PDB file of C-alpha atoms in Angstrom:
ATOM      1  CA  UNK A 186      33.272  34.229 -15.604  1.00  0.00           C
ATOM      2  CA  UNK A 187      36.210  33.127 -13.182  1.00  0.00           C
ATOM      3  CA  UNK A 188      34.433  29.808 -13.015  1.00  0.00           C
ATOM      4  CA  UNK A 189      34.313  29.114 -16.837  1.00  0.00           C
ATOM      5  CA  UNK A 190      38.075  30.139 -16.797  1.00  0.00           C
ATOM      6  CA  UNK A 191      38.935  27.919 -13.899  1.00  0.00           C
ATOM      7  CA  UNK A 192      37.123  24.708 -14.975  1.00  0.00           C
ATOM      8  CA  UNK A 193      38.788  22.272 -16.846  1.00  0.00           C
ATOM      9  CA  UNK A 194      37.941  20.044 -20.202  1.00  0.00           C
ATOM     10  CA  UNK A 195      35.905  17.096 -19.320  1.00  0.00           C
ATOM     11  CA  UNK A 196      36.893  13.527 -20.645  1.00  0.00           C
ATOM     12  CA  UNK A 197      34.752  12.739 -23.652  1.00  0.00           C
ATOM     13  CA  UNK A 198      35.669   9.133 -23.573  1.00  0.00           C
ATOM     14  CA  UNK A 199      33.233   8.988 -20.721  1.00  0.00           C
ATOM     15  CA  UNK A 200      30.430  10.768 -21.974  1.00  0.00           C
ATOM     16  CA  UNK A 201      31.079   8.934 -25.298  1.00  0.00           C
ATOM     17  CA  UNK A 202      30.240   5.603 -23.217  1.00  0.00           C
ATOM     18  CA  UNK A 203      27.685   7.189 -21.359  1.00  0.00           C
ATOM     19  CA  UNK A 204      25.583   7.612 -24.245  1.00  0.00           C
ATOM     20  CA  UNK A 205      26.364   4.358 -25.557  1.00  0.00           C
ATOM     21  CA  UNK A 206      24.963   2.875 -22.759  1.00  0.00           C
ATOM     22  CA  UNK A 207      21.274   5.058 -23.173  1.00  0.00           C
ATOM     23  CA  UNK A 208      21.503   3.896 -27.129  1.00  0.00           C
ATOM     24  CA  UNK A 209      21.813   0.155 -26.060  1.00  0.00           C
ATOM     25  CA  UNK A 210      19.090   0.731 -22.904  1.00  0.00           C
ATOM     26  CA  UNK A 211      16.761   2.545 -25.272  1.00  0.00           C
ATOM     27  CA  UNK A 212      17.169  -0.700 -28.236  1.00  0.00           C
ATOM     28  CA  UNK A 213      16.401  -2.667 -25.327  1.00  0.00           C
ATOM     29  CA  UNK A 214      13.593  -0.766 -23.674  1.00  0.00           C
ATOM     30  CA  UNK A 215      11.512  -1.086 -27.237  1.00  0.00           C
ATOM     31  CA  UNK A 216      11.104  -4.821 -27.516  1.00  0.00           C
ATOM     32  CA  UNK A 217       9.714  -5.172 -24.206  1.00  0.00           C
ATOM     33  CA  UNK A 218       7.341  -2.126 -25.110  1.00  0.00           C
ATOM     34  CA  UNK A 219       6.200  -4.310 -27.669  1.00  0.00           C
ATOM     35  CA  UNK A 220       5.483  -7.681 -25.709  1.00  0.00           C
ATOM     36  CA  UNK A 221       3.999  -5.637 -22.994  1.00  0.00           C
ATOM     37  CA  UNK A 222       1.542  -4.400 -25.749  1.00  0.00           C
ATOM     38  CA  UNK A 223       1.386  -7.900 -27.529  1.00  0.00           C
ATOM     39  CA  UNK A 224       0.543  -9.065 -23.910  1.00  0.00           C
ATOM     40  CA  UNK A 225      -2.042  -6.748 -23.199  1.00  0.00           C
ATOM     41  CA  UNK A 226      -4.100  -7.017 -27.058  1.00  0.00           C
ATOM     42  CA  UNK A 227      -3.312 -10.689 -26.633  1.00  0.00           C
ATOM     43  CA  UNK A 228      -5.340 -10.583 -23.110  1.00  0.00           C
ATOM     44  CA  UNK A 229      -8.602  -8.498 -24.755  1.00  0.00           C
ATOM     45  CA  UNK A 230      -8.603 -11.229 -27.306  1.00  0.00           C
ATOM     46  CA  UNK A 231      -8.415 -14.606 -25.190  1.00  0.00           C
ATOM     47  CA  UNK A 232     -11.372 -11.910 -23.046  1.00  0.00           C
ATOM     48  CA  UNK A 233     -13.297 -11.498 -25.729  1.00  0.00           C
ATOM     49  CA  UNK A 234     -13.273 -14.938 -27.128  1.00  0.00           C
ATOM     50  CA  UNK A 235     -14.240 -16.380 -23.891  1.00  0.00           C
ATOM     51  CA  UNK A 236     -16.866 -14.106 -23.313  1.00  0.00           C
ATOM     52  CA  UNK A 237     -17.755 -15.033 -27.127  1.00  0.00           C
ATOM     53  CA  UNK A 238     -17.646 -18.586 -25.723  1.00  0.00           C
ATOM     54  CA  UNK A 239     -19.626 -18.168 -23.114  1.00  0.00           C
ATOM     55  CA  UNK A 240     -22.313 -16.813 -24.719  1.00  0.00           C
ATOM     56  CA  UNK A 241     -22.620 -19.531 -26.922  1.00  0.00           C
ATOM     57  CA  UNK A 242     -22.819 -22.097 -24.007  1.00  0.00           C
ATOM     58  CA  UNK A 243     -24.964 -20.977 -21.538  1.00  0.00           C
ATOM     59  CA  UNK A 244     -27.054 -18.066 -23.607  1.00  0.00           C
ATOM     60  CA  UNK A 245     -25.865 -15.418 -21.040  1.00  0.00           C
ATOM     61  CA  UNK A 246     -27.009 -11.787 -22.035  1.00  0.00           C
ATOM     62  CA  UNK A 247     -23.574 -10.320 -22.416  1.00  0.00           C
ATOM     63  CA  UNK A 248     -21.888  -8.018 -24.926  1.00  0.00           C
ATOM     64  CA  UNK A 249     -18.494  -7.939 -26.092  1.00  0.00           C
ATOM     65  CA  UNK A 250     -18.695  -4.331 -28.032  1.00  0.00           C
ATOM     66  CA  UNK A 251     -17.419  -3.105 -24.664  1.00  0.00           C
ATOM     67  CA  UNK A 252     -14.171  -5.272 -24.809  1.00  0.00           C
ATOM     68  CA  UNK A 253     -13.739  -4.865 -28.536  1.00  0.00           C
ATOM     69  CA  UNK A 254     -14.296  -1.202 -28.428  1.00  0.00           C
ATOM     70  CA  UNK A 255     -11.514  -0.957 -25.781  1.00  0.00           C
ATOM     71  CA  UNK A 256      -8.957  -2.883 -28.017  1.00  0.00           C
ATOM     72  CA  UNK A 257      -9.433  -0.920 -30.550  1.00  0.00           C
ATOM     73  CA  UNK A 258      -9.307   2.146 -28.434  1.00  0.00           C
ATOM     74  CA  UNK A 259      -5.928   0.521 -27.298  1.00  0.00           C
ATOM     75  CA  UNK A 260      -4.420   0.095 -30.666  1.00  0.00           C
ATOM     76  CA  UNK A 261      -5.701   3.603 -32.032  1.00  0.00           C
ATOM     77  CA  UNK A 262      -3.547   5.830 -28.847  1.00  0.00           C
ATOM     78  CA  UNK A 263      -0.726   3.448 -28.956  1.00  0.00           C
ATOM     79  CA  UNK A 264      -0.708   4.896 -32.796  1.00  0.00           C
ATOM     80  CA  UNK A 265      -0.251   1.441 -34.251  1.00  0.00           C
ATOM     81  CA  UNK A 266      -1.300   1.187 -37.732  1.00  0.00           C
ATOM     82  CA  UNK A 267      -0.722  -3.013 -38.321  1.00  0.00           C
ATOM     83  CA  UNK A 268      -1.458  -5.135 -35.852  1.00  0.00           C
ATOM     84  CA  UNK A 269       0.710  -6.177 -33.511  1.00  0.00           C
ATOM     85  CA  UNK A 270       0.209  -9.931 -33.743  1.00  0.00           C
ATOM     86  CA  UNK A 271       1.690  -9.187 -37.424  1.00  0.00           C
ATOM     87  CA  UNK A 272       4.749  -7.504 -35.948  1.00  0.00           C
ATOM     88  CA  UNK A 273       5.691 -10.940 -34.123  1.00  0.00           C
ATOM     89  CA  UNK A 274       4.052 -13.615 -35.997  1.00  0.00           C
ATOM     90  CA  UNK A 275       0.102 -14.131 -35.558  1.00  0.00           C
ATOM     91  CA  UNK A 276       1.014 -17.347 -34.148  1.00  0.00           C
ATOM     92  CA  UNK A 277       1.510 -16.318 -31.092  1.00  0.00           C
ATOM     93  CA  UNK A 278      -1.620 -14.668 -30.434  1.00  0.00           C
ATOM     94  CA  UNK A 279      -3.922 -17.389 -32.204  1.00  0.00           C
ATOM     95  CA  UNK A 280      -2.271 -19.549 -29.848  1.00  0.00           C
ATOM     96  CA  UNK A 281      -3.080 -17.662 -26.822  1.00  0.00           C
ATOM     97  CA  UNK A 282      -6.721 -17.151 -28.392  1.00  0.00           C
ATOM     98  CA  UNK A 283      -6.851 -21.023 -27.916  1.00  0.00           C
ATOM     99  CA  UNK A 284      -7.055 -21.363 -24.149  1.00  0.00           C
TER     100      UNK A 284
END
């Protein structure tokens, strides 16, 4: 109890700015969430499409269920309901689908 006595006020200024700073870090934090996750989808597709691709040109005996199965596997734990080529313009990803 003599330490609870003894101890003084802290400065709330400080903690104030302190959490400040975690607001701003955590608005920043979320965008790049969502291009890592744009990045990732974006891969599976350009995969998938060249695998499509592929199959067309040289007849080779492979599936893409695997691939497509995994994106949507993907999308379903990340708890996204839209996709996220909606969330920052489709463009983006049709243009990466057209490598």
């Amino acid at each position: 109890m003599n330490r609870v006595n003894k101890s003084t006020p802290h400065d709330t200024a400080d903690i104030i700015a302190l959490n400040e700073a975690r607001q701003c870090i955590s608005m920043l934090s979320k965008p790049l969430a969502l291009i890592s996750d744009m990045i990732e989808v974006g891969a599976l597709k350009v995969t998938i499409s060249g695998i499509e691709r592929l199959q067309k040109q040289k007849g080779l005996e492979m599936t893409v269920e695997r691939l497509q199965s995994t994106l949507e596997e993907y999308k379903s734990e990340k708890g996204q309901t839209e996709d996220i080529a909606a969330m920052f313009g489709a463009s983006v990803i049709s243009d990466m689908t057209e490598v």
